[in-house]
Amino acid sequence: EVQLVESGGGLVQPGGSLRLSCAASGFTFSTYAMSWVRQAPGKGLEWVSAISSSGGSTYYADSVRGQFTISRDNSKNTVYLQMNSLRAADTAVYYCALITRGAEGYWGQGTLVTVSS
Amino acid sequence: IQLTQSPSFLSASVGDRVTITCRASQDIRTYLAWYQQRPGKAPKLLIYAASTLQSGVPSRFSGSGSGTEFTLTISSLQPEDFATYYCQQLNSYPLYSFGQGTKLEIK
Protein backbone atom coordinates (compact mmCIF):
# COMPACT_ATOMS: atom_id res chain seq x y z
CA GLU A 1 0.00 0.00 0.00
CA VAL A 2 1.35 3.40 -0.98
CA GLN A 3 1.78 5.74 1.97
CA LEU A 4 2.95 9.33 1.94
CA VAL A 5 3.38 11.02 5.30
CA GLU A 6 4.16 14.72 5.45
CA SER A 7 5.69 16.50 8.41
CA GLY A 8 7.29 19.81 9.25
CA GLY A 9 4.38 22.19 8.95
CA GLY A 10 3.47 24.74 11.58
CA LEU A 11 3.24 28.42 12.41
CA VAL A 12 6.03 30.62 11.12
CA GLN A 13 6.50 34.37 11.05
CA PRO A 14 6.63 36.27 7.76
CA GLY A 15 10.13 36.05 6.32
CA GLY A 16 10.81 32.79 8.11
CA SER A 17 11.69 29.35 6.79
CA LEU A 18 10.35 25.81 7.08
CA ARG A 19 11.39 22.47 5.68
CA LEU A 20 8.68 19.98 4.89
CA SER A 21 9.40 16.27 4.67
CA CYS A 22 7.45 13.48 3.03
CA ALA A 23 8.24 9.89 3.97
CA ALA A 24 7.17 7.43 1.30
CA SER A 25 6.54 3.70 1.48
CA GLY A 26 4.79 0.93 -0.40
CA PHE A 27 6.39 1.55 -3.79
CA THR A 28 9.81 1.78 -5.41
CA PHE A 29 10.46 5.38 -4.48
CA SER A 30 13.59 5.84 -6.60
CA THR A 31 11.71 5.17 -9.85
CA TYR A 32 9.07 7.89 -9.56
CA ALA A 33 9.00 11.65 -9.83
CA MET A 34 7.46 13.28 -6.77
CA SER A 35 5.67 16.55 -6.31
CA TRP A 36 4.23 19.02 -3.83
CA VAL A 37 0.80 20.57 -4.19
CA ARG A 38 -0.71 23.19 -1.90
CA GLN A 39 -4.19 24.36 -1.07
CA ALA A 40 -4.81 27.70 0.58
CA PRO A 41 -7.75 27.83 3.01
CA GLY A 42 -10.99 27.61 1.06
CA LYS A 43 -9.18 27.65 -2.28
CA GLY A 44 -8.30 25.21 -5.02
CA LEU A 45 -5.29 23.03 -5.68
CA GLU A 46 -2.01 24.58 -6.82
CA TRP A 47 0.93 22.55 -8.10
CA VAL A 48 4.07 23.86 -6.39
CA SER A 49 7.08 21.79 -7.37
CA ALA A 50 8.27 18.47 -8.74
CA ILE A 51 11.49 16.47 -8.79
CA SER A 52 12.58 13.71 -11.13
CA SER A 53 13.18 10.17 -9.91
CA SER A 54 16.94 10.68 -9.65
CA GLY A 55 16.68 14.17 -8.25
CA GLY A 56 18.61 15.53 -11.20
CA SER A 57 15.76 17.69 -12.48
CA THR A 58 13.58 20.02 -10.49
CA TYR A 59 10.56 22.07 -11.48
CA TYR A 60 8.78 24.99 -9.82
CA ALA A 61 5.64 27.03 -10.18
CA ASP A 62 6.35 30.66 -11.03
CA SER A 63 4.84 31.66 -7.68
CA VAL A 64 7.59 29.90 -5.68
CA ARG A 65 10.58 29.81 -8.02
CA GLY A 66 13.63 31.18 -6.23
CA GLN A 67 11.84 30.87 -2.87
CA PHE A 68 11.30 27.10 -2.49
CA THR A 69 13.72 24.23 -3.10
CA ILE A 70 12.67 20.64 -3.64
CA SER A 71 15.04 17.75 -3.00
CA ARG A 72 14.95 14.03 -2.31
CA ASP A 73 16.96 11.32 -0.60
CA ASN A 74 16.33 8.02 -2.33
CA SER A 75 18.21 6.16 0.43
CA LYS A 76 15.62 7.43 2.92
CA ASN A 77 12.58 7.32 0.62
CA THR A 78 11.95 10.96 1.49
CA VAL A 79 11.23 14.12 -0.47
CA TYR A 80 11.70 17.58 0.99
CA LEU A 81 10.48 21.10 0.37
CA GLN A 82 12.62 23.90 1.75
CA MET A 83 10.55 27.06 1.98
CA ASN A 84 12.27 30.40 2.57
CA SER A 85 11.12 34.03 2.83
CA LEU A 86 7.63 32.87 3.67
CA ARG A 87 4.73 35.25 3.32
CA ALA A 88 1.06 35.16 4.19
CA ALA A 89 0.17 34.03 0.67
CA ASP A 90 2.11 30.80 1.33
CA THR A 91 -0.34 29.78 4.05
CA ALA A 92 -1.83 26.49 2.91
CA VAL A 93 -2.06 22.78 3.41
CA TYR A 94 0.90 21.25 1.61
CA TYR A 95 0.43 17.83 0.09
CA CYS A 96 3.12 15.45 -1.05
CA ALA A 97 1.96 13.55 -4.13
CA LEU A 98 2.93 10.61 -6.30
CA ILE A 99 1.24 11.43 -9.57
CA THR A 100 1.81 10.00 -13.00
CA ARG A 101 -0.03 10.11 -16.31
CA GLY A 102 -1.44 6.72 -15.41
CA ALA A 103 -3.10 5.15 -12.43
CA GLU A 104 -0.82 6.65 -9.81
CA GLY A 105 -2.59 9.44 -8.03
CA TYR A 106 -1.55 9.16 -4.42
CA TRP A 107 -1.54 11.97 -1.89
CA GLY A 108 -0.43 12.34 1.68
CA GLN A 109 -2.73 13.66 4.38
CA GLY A 110 -1.21 17.13 4.10
CA THR A 111 0.62 19.40 6.52
CA LEU A 112 -0.60 22.88 7.39
CA VAL A 113 1.76 25.82 7.02
CA THR A 114 0.56 29.06 8.57
CA VAL A 115 2.52 32.25 7.97
CA SER A 116 1.50 34.87 10.47
CA SER A 117 2.95 37.26 13.02
CA ILE B 1 -1.74 25.47 -19.63
CA GLN B 2 -4.94 26.87 -18.16
CA LEU B 3 -7.87 24.66 -17.26
CA THR B 4 -11.36 26.13 -16.91
CA GLN B 5 -14.08 24.10 -15.24
CA SER B 6 -17.77 24.76 -15.56
CA PRO B 7 -19.84 25.20 -13.63
CA SER B 8 -17.96 26.33 -10.52
CA PHE B 9 -20.96 25.43 -8.37
CA LEU B 10 -23.60 22.83 -9.02
CA SER B 11 -26.68 22.06 -6.98
CA ALA B 12 -28.28 18.68 -7.59
CA SER B 13 -30.33 15.94 -5.93
CA VAL B 14 -29.64 12.32 -5.12
CA GLY B 15 -30.30 10.27 -8.24
CA ASP B 16 -29.58 13.12 -10.67
CA ARG B 17 -27.21 12.82 -13.61
CA VAL B 18 -24.62 15.58 -13.61
CA THR B 19 -21.87 16.64 -15.99
CA ILE B 20 -18.84 18.81 -15.29
CA THR B 21 -16.82 20.28 -18.14
CA CYS B 22 -13.11 21.05 -18.23
CA ARG B 23 -11.62 23.10 -21.06
CA ALA B 24 -7.87 23.37 -21.67
CA SER B 25 -6.18 26.41 -23.17
CA GLN B 26 -4.26 24.16 -25.58
CA ASP B 27 -4.32 20.60 -26.85
CA ILE B 28 -3.50 18.19 -24.02
CA ARG B 29 -4.40 15.01 -25.94
CA THR B 30 -5.86 12.69 -23.29
CA TYR B 31 -3.53 13.69 -20.46
CA LEU B 32 -6.34 14.62 -18.13
CA ALA B 33 -7.39 13.31 -14.74
CA TRP B 34 -10.34 13.96 -12.46
CA TYR B 35 -10.18 14.11 -8.66
CA GLN B 36 -12.80 14.21 -5.94
CA GLN B 37 -12.06 16.07 -2.72
CA ARG B 38 -14.16 15.94 0.41
CA PRO B 39 -13.75 18.62 3.11
CA GLY B 40 -10.60 18.15 5.15
CA LYS B 41 -9.37 15.26 3.01
CA ALA B 42 -6.78 14.78 0.32
CA PRO B 43 -7.98 14.53 -3.29
CA LYS B 44 -8.93 11.10 -4.57
CA LEU B 45 -8.19 10.01 -8.15
CA LEU B 46 -11.34 9.04 -10.05
CA ILE B 47 -10.40 9.05 -13.73
CA TYR B 48 -7.08 9.12 -15.55
CA ALA B 49 -6.14 9.34 -19.22
CA ALA B 50 -9.41 11.21 -19.72
CA SER B 51 -11.64 8.15 -19.60
CA THR B 52 -10.05 5.32 -17.59
CA LEU B 53 -11.78 4.59 -14.32
CA GLN B 54 -9.41 4.20 -11.40
CA SER B 55 -9.62 0.85 -9.66
CA GLY B 56 -12.26 0.82 -6.93
CA VAL B 57 -14.15 3.87 -8.21
CA PRO B 58 -17.87 3.22 -8.79
CA SER B 59 -18.97 2.80 -12.39
CA ARG B 60 -21.43 5.69 -12.11
CA PHE B 61 -18.40 7.92 -12.71
CA SER B 62 -17.24 8.29 -16.29
CA GLY B 63 -14.96 10.59 -18.23
CA SER B 64 -14.66 11.53 -21.86
CA GLY B 65 -12.94 13.93 -24.21
CA SER B 66 -9.65 14.69 -25.85
CA GLY B 67 -7.75 17.71 -27.07
CA THR B 68 -9.20 20.71 -25.27
CA GLU B 69 -12.63 19.63 -24.01
CA PHE B 70 -13.37 17.02 -21.38
CA THR B 71 -16.31 15.95 -19.26
CA LEU B 72 -16.88 14.10 -16.01
CA THR B 73 -20.30 12.54 -15.66
CA ILE B 74 -21.91 11.04 -12.59
CA SER B 75 -24.84 8.96 -13.80
CA SER B 76 -26.86 8.79 -10.59
CA LEU B 77 -25.72 10.94 -7.68
CA GLN B 78 -25.26 9.27 -4.35
CA PRO B 79 -25.04 11.10 -1.00
CA GLU B 80 -21.29 10.46 -0.78
CA ASP B 81 -20.71 12.18 -4.14
CA PHE B 82 -21.35 15.66 -2.81
CA ALA B 83 -17.83 17.08 -2.83
CA THR B 84 -15.54 19.27 -4.91
CA TYR B 85 -14.20 17.97 -8.23
CA TYR B 86 -10.99 19.03 -9.95
CA CYS B 87 -9.62 18.31 -13.39
CA GLN B 88 -5.84 18.06 -13.80
CA GLN B 89 -3.77 18.26 -16.97
CA LEU B 90 -0.55 16.25 -17.25
CA ASN B 91 0.46 17.15 -20.79
CA SER B 92 3.66 18.77 -19.53
CA TYR B 93 4.29 16.15 -16.82
CA PRO B 94 5.95 16.28 -14.30
CA LEU B 95 4.58 19.80 -14.35
CA TYR B 96 0.82 19.88 -14.16
CA SER B 97 -2.05 22.15 -13.29
CA PHE B 98 -5.60 21.97 -11.99
CA GLY B 99 -8.91 23.50 -12.85
CA GLN B 100 -10.43 25.86 -10.30
CA GLY B 101 -12.81 23.20 -8.99
CA THR B 102 -16.52 22.45 -9.12
CA LYS B 103 -18.37 22.27 -5.84
CA LEU B 104 -21.27 19.85 -6.01
CA GLU B 105 -23.89 20.57 -3.40
CA ILE B 106 -27.12 18.94 -2.35
CA LYS B 107 -30.24 20.70 -3.62
PDB file of C-alpha atoms in Angstrom:
ATOM      1  CA  GLU A   1       0.000   0.000   0.000  1.00  0.00           C
ATOM      2  CA  VAL A   2       1.348   3.400  -0.978  1.00  0.00           C
ATOM      3  CA  GLN A   3       1.784   5.736   1.966  1.00  0.00           C
ATOM      4  CA  LEU A   4       2.945   9.328   1.937  1.00  0.00           C
ATOM      5  CA  VAL A   5       3.378  11.021   5.305  1.00  0.00           C
ATOM      6  CA  GLU A   6       4.163  14.717   5.447  1.00  0.00           C
ATOM      7  CA  SER A   7       5.686  16.498   8.412  1.00  0.00           C
ATOM      8  CA  GLY A   8       7.294  19.813   9.247  1.00  0.00           C
ATOM      9  CA  GLY A   9       4.382  22.194   8.954  1.00  0.00           C
ATOM     10  CA  GLY A  10       3.474  24.736  11.585  1.00  0.00           C
ATOM     11  CA  LEU A  11       3.241  28.416  12.413  1.00  0.00           C
ATOM     12  CA  VAL A  12       6.029  30.625  11.122  1.00  0.00           C
ATOM     13  CA  GLN A  13       6.501  34.375  11.047  1.00  0.00           C
ATOM     14  CA  PRO A  14       6.634  36.268   7.756  1.00  0.00           C
ATOM     15  CA  GLY A  15      10.127  36.048   6.319  1.00  0.00           C
ATOM     16  CA  GLY A  16      10.810  32.788   8.112  1.00  0.00           C
ATOM     17  CA  SER A  17      11.685  29.351   6.788  1.00  0.00           C
ATOM     18  CA  LEU A  18      10.346  25.811   7.085  1.00  0.00           C
ATOM     19  CA  ARG A  19      11.395  22.474   5.682  1.00  0.00           C
ATOM     20  CA  LEU A  20       8.680  19.982   4.889  1.00  0.00           C
ATOM     21  CA  SER A  21       9.402  16.274   4.666  1.00  0.00           C
ATOM     22  CA  CYS A  22       7.450  13.477   3.028  1.00  0.00           C
ATOM     23  CA  ALA A  23       8.236   9.890   3.969  1.00  0.00           C
ATOM     24  CA  ALA A  24       7.165   7.427   1.300  1.00  0.00           C
ATOM     25  CA  SER A  25       6.543   3.699   1.483  1.00  0.00           C
ATOM     26  CA  GLY A  26       4.788   0.929  -0.398  1.00  0.00           C
ATOM     27  CA  PHE A  27       6.388   1.555  -3.794  1.00  0.00           C
ATOM     28  CA  THR A  28       9.811   1.777  -5.409  1.00  0.00           C
ATOM     29  CA  PHE A  29      10.464   5.385  -4.483  1.00  0.00           C
ATOM     30  CA  SER A  30      13.587   5.845  -6.598  1.00  0.00           C
ATOM     31  CA  THR A  31      11.706   5.167  -9.847  1.00  0.00           C
ATOM     32  CA  TYR A  32       9.067   7.891  -9.560  1.00  0.00           C
ATOM     33  CA  ALA A  33       9.005  11.649  -9.829  1.00  0.00           C
ATOM     34  CA  MET A  34       7.461  13.277  -6.775  1.00  0.00           C
ATOM     35  CA  SER A  35       5.674  16.555  -6.311  1.00  0.00           C
ATOM     36  CA  TRP A  36       4.232  19.025  -3.835  1.00  0.00           C
ATOM     37  CA  VAL A  37       0.795  20.575  -4.188  1.00  0.00           C
ATOM     38  CA  ARG A  38      -0.713  23.194  -1.904  1.00  0.00           C
ATOM     39  CA  GLN A  39      -4.190  24.360  -1.073  1.00  0.00           C
ATOM     40  CA  ALA A  40      -4.806  27.705   0.579  1.00  0.00           C
ATOM     41  CA  PRO A  41      -7.745  27.833   3.014  1.00  0.00           C
ATOM     42  CA  GLY A  42     -10.985  27.610   1.062  1.00  0.00           C
ATOM     43  CA  LYS A  43      -9.179  27.651  -2.275  1.00  0.00           C
ATOM     44  CA  GLY A  44      -8.298  25.206  -5.022  1.00  0.00           C
ATOM     45  CA  LEU A  45      -5.288  23.025  -5.680  1.00  0.00           C
ATOM     46  CA  GLU A  46      -2.012  24.582  -6.817  1.00  0.00           C
ATOM     47  CA  TRP A  47       0.934  22.553  -8.096  1.00  0.00           C
ATOM     48  CA  VAL A  48       4.070  23.863  -6.388  1.00  0.00           C
ATOM     49  CA  SER A  49       7.084  21.785  -7.365  1.00  0.00           C
ATOM     50  CA  ALA A  50       8.269  18.467  -8.742  1.00  0.00           C
ATOM     51  CA  ILE A  51      11.490  16.468  -8.790  1.00  0.00           C
ATOM     52  CA  SER A  52      12.584  13.706 -11.125  1.00  0.00           C
ATOM     53  CA  SER A  53      13.175  10.167  -9.908  1.00  0.00           C
ATOM     54  CA  SER A  54      16.936  10.676  -9.646  1.00  0.00           C
ATOM     55  CA  GLY A  55      16.680  14.174  -8.252  1.00  0.00           C
ATOM     56  CA  GLY A  56      18.606  15.526 -11.196  1.00  0.00           C
ATOM     57  CA  SER A  57      15.763  17.688 -12.483  1.00  0.00           C
ATOM     58  CA  THR A  58      13.577  20.020 -10.485  1.00  0.00           C
ATOM     59  CA  TYR A  59      10.564  22.072 -11.480  1.00  0.00           C
ATOM     60  CA  TYR A  60       8.785  24.987  -9.821  1.00  0.00           C
ATOM     61  CA  ALA A  61       5.640  27.034 -10.177  1.00  0.00           C
ATOM     62  CA  ASP A  62       6.353  30.659 -11.030  1.00  0.00           C
ATOM     63  CA  SER A  63       4.844  31.659  -7.680  1.00  0.00           C
ATOM     64  CA  VAL A  64       7.594  29.899  -5.684  1.00  0.00           C
ATOM     65  CA  ARG A  65      10.585  29.806  -8.022  1.00  0.00           C
ATOM     66  CA  GLY A  66      13.634  31.177  -6.226  1.00  0.00           C
ATOM     67  CA  GLN A  67      11.843  30.866  -2.870  1.00  0.00           C
ATOM     68  CA  PHE A  68      11.304  27.101  -2.494  1.00  0.00           C
ATOM     69  CA  THR A  69      13.715  24.230  -3.103  1.00  0.00           C
ATOM     70  CA  ILE A  70      12.674  20.638  -3.642  1.00  0.00           C
ATOM     71  CA  SER A  71      15.042  17.748  -2.997  1.00  0.00           C
ATOM     72  CA  ARG A  72      14.952  14.028  -2.305  1.00  0.00           C
ATOM     73  CA  ASP A  73      16.960  11.324  -0.599  1.00  0.00           C
ATOM     74  CA  ASN A  74      16.325   8.019  -2.326  1.00  0.00           C
ATOM     75  CA  SER A  75      18.208   6.156   0.427  1.00  0.00           C
ATOM     76  CA  LYS A  76      15.622   7.426   2.915  1.00  0.00           C
ATOM     77  CA  ASN A  77      12.579   7.325   0.625  1.00  0.00           C
ATOM     78  CA  THR A  78      11.953  10.956   1.486  1.00  0.00           C
ATOM     79  CA  VAL A  79      11.233  14.117  -0.466  1.00  0.00           C
ATOM     80  CA  TYR A  80      11.702  17.577   0.993  1.00  0.00           C
ATOM     81  CA  LEU A  81      10.480  21.104   0.374  1.00  0.00           C
ATOM     82  CA  GLN A  82      12.620  23.899   1.751  1.00  0.00           C
ATOM     83  CA  MET A  83      10.550  27.063   1.984  1.00  0.00           C
ATOM     84  CA  ASN A  84      12.269  30.403   2.566  1.00  0.00           C
ATOM     85  CA  SER A  85      11.119  34.031   2.826  1.00  0.00           C
ATOM     86  CA  LEU A  86       7.630  32.873   3.671  1.00  0.00           C
ATOM     87  CA  ARG A  87       4.731  35.255   3.316  1.00  0.00           C
ATOM     88  CA  ALA A  88       1.064  35.162   4.191  1.00  0.00           C
ATOM     89  CA  ALA A  89       0.172  34.031   0.666  1.00  0.00           C
ATOM     90  CA  ASP A  90       2.105  30.797   1.326  1.00  0.00           C
ATOM     91  CA  THR A  91      -0.344  29.781   4.052  1.00  0.00           C
ATOM     92  CA  ALA A  92      -1.827  26.490   2.909  1.00  0.00           C
ATOM     93  CA  VAL A  93      -2.058  22.778   3.408  1.00  0.00           C
ATOM     94  CA  TYR A  94       0.903  21.255   1.607  1.00  0.00           C
ATOM     95  CA  TYR A  95       0.433  17.830   0.089  1.00  0.00           C
ATOM     96  CA  CYS A  96       3.124  15.452  -1.053  1.00  0.00           C
ATOM     97  CA  ALA A  97       1.962  13.552  -4.132  1.00  0.00           C
ATOM     98  CA  LEU A  98       2.934  10.608  -6.297  1.00  0.00           C
ATOM     99  CA  ILE A  99       1.239  11.432  -9.565  1.00  0.00           C
ATOM    100  CA  THR A 100       1.815   9.998 -13.004  1.00  0.00           C
ATOM    101  CA  ARG A 101      -0.035  10.113 -16.312  1.00  0.00           C
ATOM    102  CA  GLY A 102      -1.438   6.716 -15.409  1.00  0.00           C
ATOM    103  CA  ALA A 103      -3.101   5.146 -12.428  1.00  0.00           C
ATOM    104  CA  GLU A 104      -0.818   6.646  -9.811  1.00  0.00           C
ATOM    105  CA  GLY A 105      -2.593   9.442  -8.027  1.00  0.00           C
ATOM    106  CA  TYR A 106      -1.550   9.163  -4.418  1.00  0.00           C
ATOM    107  CA  TRP A 107      -1.539  11.973  -1.893  1.00  0.00           C
ATOM    108  CA  GLY A 108      -0.433  12.336   1.684  1.00  0.00           C
ATOM    109  CA  GLN A 109      -2.729  13.660   4.377  1.00  0.00           C
ATOM    110  CA  GLY A 110      -1.207  17.125   4.103  1.00  0.00           C
ATOM    111  CA  THR A 111       0.620  19.397   6.523  1.00  0.00           C
ATOM    112  CA  LEU A 112      -0.595  22.883   7.386  1.00  0.00           C
ATOM    113  CA  VAL A 113       1.756  25.821   7.023  1.00  0.00           C
ATOM    114  CA  THR A 114       0.561  29.062   8.569  1.00  0.00           C
ATOM    115  CA  VAL A 115       2.520  32.248   7.968  1.00  0.00           C
ATOM    116  CA  SER A 116       1.503  34.872  10.475  1.00  0.00           C
ATOM    117  CA  SER A 117       2.952  37.256  13.018  1.00  0.00           C
TER     118      SER A 117
ATOM    119  CA  ILE B   1      -1.739  25.471 -19.627  1.00  0.00           C
ATOM    120  CA  GLN B   2      -4.944  26.870 -18.158  1.00  0.00           C
ATOM    121  CA  LEU B   3      -7.874  24.660 -17.260  1.00  0.00           C
ATOM    122  CA  THR B   4     -11.359  26.132 -16.911  1.00  0.00           C
ATOM    123  CA  GLN B   5     -14.080  24.098 -15.244  1.00  0.00           C
ATOM    124  CA  SER B   6     -17.770  24.761 -15.565  1.00  0.00           C
ATOM    125  CA  PRO B   7     -19.839  25.203 -13.631  1.00  0.00           C
ATOM    126  CA  SER B   8     -17.957  26.331 -10.518  1.00  0.00           C
ATOM    127  CA  PHE B   9     -20.958  25.435  -8.370  1.00  0.00           C
ATOM    128  CA  LEU B  10     -23.595  22.827  -9.016  1.00  0.00           C
ATOM    129  CA  SER B  11     -26.679  22.063  -6.976  1.00  0.00           C
ATOM    130  CA  ALA B  12     -28.277  18.676  -7.586  1.00  0.00           C
ATOM    131  CA  SER B  13     -30.326  15.945  -5.928  1.00  0.00           C
ATOM    132  CA  VAL B  14     -29.636  12.323  -5.120  1.00  0.00           C
ATOM    133  CA  GLY B  15     -30.299  10.274  -8.239  1.00  0.00           C
ATOM    134  CA  ASP B  16     -29.584  13.122 -10.667  1.00  0.00           C
ATOM    135  CA  ARG B  17     -27.210  12.818 -13.614  1.00  0.00           C
ATOM    136  CA  VAL B  18     -24.615  15.579 -13.609  1.00  0.00           C
ATOM    137  CA  THR B  19     -21.867  16.638 -15.986  1.00  0.00           C
ATOM    138  CA  ILE B  20     -18.837  18.807 -15.292  1.00  0.00           C
ATOM    139  CA  THR B  21     -16.818  20.277 -18.141  1.00  0.00           C
ATOM    140  CA  CYS B  22     -13.111  21.051 -18.226  1.00  0.00           C
ATOM    141  CA  ARG B  23     -11.616  23.095 -21.056  1.00  0.00           C
ATOM    142  CA  ALA B  24      -7.873  23.370 -21.672  1.00  0.00           C
ATOM    143  CA  SER B  25      -6.180  26.409 -23.168  1.00  0.00           C
ATOM    144  CA  GLN B  26      -4.265  24.164 -25.581  1.00  0.00           C
ATOM    145  CA  ASP B  27      -4.316  20.597 -26.851  1.00  0.00           C
ATOM    146  CA  ILE B  28      -3.500  18.186 -24.023  1.00  0.00           C
ATOM    147  CA  ARG B  29      -4.400  15.010 -25.940  1.00  0.00           C
ATOM    148  CA  THR B  30      -5.865  12.695 -23.289  1.00  0.00           C
ATOM    149  CA  TYR B  31      -3.531  13.687 -20.458  1.00  0.00           C
ATOM    150  CA  LEU B  32      -6.344  14.617 -18.132  1.00  0.00           C
ATOM    151  CA  ALA B  33      -7.389  13.306 -14.738  1.00  0.00           C
ATOM    152  CA  TRP B  34     -10.342  13.957 -12.460  1.00  0.00           C
ATOM    153  CA  TYR B  35     -10.178  14.109  -8.662  1.00  0.00           C
ATOM    154  CA  GLN B  36     -12.795  14.214  -5.941  1.00  0.00           C
ATOM    155  CA  GLN B  37     -12.057  16.070  -2.725  1.00  0.00           C
ATOM    156  CA  ARG B  38     -14.164  15.943   0.407  1.00  0.00           C
ATOM    157  CA  PRO B  39     -13.750  18.618   3.115  1.00  0.00           C
ATOM    158  CA  GLY B  40     -10.600  18.152   5.152  1.00  0.00           C
ATOM    159  CA  LYS B  41      -9.375  15.261   3.011  1.00  0.00           C
ATOM    160  CA  ALA B  42      -6.780  14.779   0.316  1.00  0.00           C
ATOM    161  CA  PRO B  43      -7.981  14.532  -3.286  1.00  0.00           C
ATOM    162  CA  LYS B  44      -8.927  11.100  -4.572  1.00  0.00           C
ATOM    163  CA  LEU B  45      -8.188  10.005  -8.147  1.00  0.00           C
ATOM    164  CA  LEU B  46     -11.341   9.039 -10.051  1.00  0.00           C
ATOM    165  CA  ILE B  47     -10.397   9.055 -13.731  1.00  0.00           C
ATOM    166  CA  TYR B  48      -7.076   9.124 -15.553  1.00  0.00           C
ATOM    167  CA  ALA B  49      -6.138   9.341 -19.222  1.00  0.00           C
ATOM    168  CA  ALA B  50      -9.405  11.212 -19.721  1.00  0.00           C
ATOM    169  CA  SER B  51     -11.642   8.148 -19.598  1.00  0.00           C
ATOM    170  CA  THR B  52     -10.051   5.321 -17.593  1.00  0.00           C
ATOM    171  CA  LEU B  53     -11.785   4.593 -14.322  1.00  0.00           C
ATOM    172  CA  GLN B  54      -9.408   4.203 -11.398  1.00  0.00           C
ATOM    173  CA  SER B  55      -9.624   0.852  -9.659  1.00  0.00           C
ATOM    174  CA  GLY B  56     -12.261   0.819  -6.929  1.00  0.00           C
ATOM    175  CA  VAL B  57     -14.149   3.869  -8.214  1.00  0.00           C
ATOM    176  CA  PRO B  58     -17.871   3.224  -8.789  1.00  0.00           C
ATOM    177  CA  SER B  59     -18.967   2.798 -12.395  1.00  0.00           C
ATOM    178  CA  ARG B  60     -21.433   5.692 -12.105  1.00  0.00           C
ATOM    179  CA  PHE B  61     -18.402   7.918 -12.712  1.00  0.00           C
ATOM    180  CA  SER B  62     -17.239   8.292 -16.294  1.00  0.00           C
ATOM    181  CA  GLY B  63     -14.964  10.593 -18.230  1.00  0.00           C
ATOM    182  CA  SER B  64     -14.659  11.528 -21.860  1.00  0.00           C
ATOM    183  CA  GLY B  65     -12.942  13.929 -24.208  1.00  0.00           C
ATOM    184  CA  SER B  66      -9.645  14.692 -25.854  1.00  0.00           C
ATOM    185  CA  GLY B  67      -7.750  17.709 -27.067  1.00  0.00           C
ATOM    186  CA  THR B  68      -9.201  20.705 -25.265  1.00  0.00           C
ATOM    187  CA  GLU B  69     -12.626  19.632 -24.014  1.00  0.00           C
ATOM    188  CA  PHE B  70     -13.371  17.022 -21.381  1.00  0.00           C
ATOM    189  CA  THR B  71     -16.306  15.949 -19.256  1.00  0.00           C
ATOM    190  CA  LEU B  72     -16.876  14.105 -16.013  1.00  0.00           C
ATOM    191  CA  THR B  73     -20.297  12.538 -15.663  1.00  0.00           C
ATOM    192  CA  ILE B  74     -21.909  11.036 -12.591  1.00  0.00           C
ATOM    193  CA  SER B  75     -24.835   8.964 -13.805  1.00  0.00           C
ATOM    194  CA  SER B  76     -26.861   8.790 -10.593  1.00  0.00           C
ATOM    195  CA  LEU B  77     -25.724  10.938  -7.677  1.00  0.00           C
ATOM    196  CA  GLN B  78     -25.261   9.266  -4.346  1.00  0.00           C
ATOM    197  CA  PRO B  79     -25.043  11.097  -0.996  1.00  0.00           C
ATOM    198  CA  GLU B  80     -21.289  10.461  -0.776  1.00  0.00           C
ATOM    199  CA  ASP B  81     -20.709  12.177  -4.143  1.00  0.00           C
ATOM    200  CA  PHE B  82     -21.348  15.664  -2.810  1.00  0.00           C
ATOM    201  CA  ALA B  83     -17.830  17.077  -2.833  1.00  0.00           C
ATOM    202  CA  THR B  84     -15.540  19.266  -4.912  1.00  0.00           C
ATOM    203  CA  TYR B  85     -14.203  17.969  -8.225  1.00  0.00           C
ATOM    204  CA  TYR B  86     -10.994  19.027  -9.953  1.00  0.00           C
ATOM    205  CA  CYS B  87      -9.622  18.311 -13.386  1.00  0.00           C
ATOM    206  CA  GLN B  88      -5.837  18.061 -13.796  1.00  0.00           C
ATOM    207  CA  GLN B  89      -3.766  18.258 -16.968  1.00  0.00           C
ATOM    208  CA  LEU B  90      -0.550  16.245 -17.251  1.00  0.00           C
ATOM    209  CA  ASN B  91       0.462  17.150 -20.787  1.00  0.00           C
ATOM    210  CA  SER B  92       3.662  18.766 -19.527  1.00  0.00           C
ATOM    211  CA  TYR B  93       4.292  16.154 -16.822  1.00  0.00           C
ATOM    212  CA  PRO B  94       5.954  16.280 -14.296  1.00  0.00           C
ATOM    213  CA  LEU B  95       4.583  19.802 -14.355  1.00  0.00           C
ATOM    214  CA  TYR B  96       0.815  19.878 -14.162  1.00  0.00           C
ATOM    215  CA  SER B  97      -2.054  22.153 -13.295  1.00  0.00           C
ATOM    216  CA  PHE B  98      -5.600  21.975 -11.991  1.00  0.00           C
ATOM    217  CA  GLY B  99      -8.907  23.501 -12.848  1.00  0.00           C
ATOM    218  CA  GLN B 100     -10.434  25.857 -10.301  1.00  0.00           C
ATOM    219  CA  GLY B 101     -12.808  23.199  -8.994  1.00  0.00           C
ATOM    220  CA  THR B 102     -16.520  22.448  -9.121  1.00  0.00           C
ATOM    221  CA  LYS B 103     -18.366  22.275  -5.837  1.00  0.00           C
ATOM    222  CA  LEU B 104     -21.266  19.849  -6.007  1.00  0.00           C
ATOM    223  CA  GLU B 105     -23.893  20.570  -3.397  1.00  0.00           C
ATOM    224  CA  ILE B 106     -27.119  18.940  -2.355  1.00  0.00           C
ATOM    225  CA  LYS B 107     -30.236  20.704  -3.618  1.00  0.00           C
TER     226      LYS B 107
END
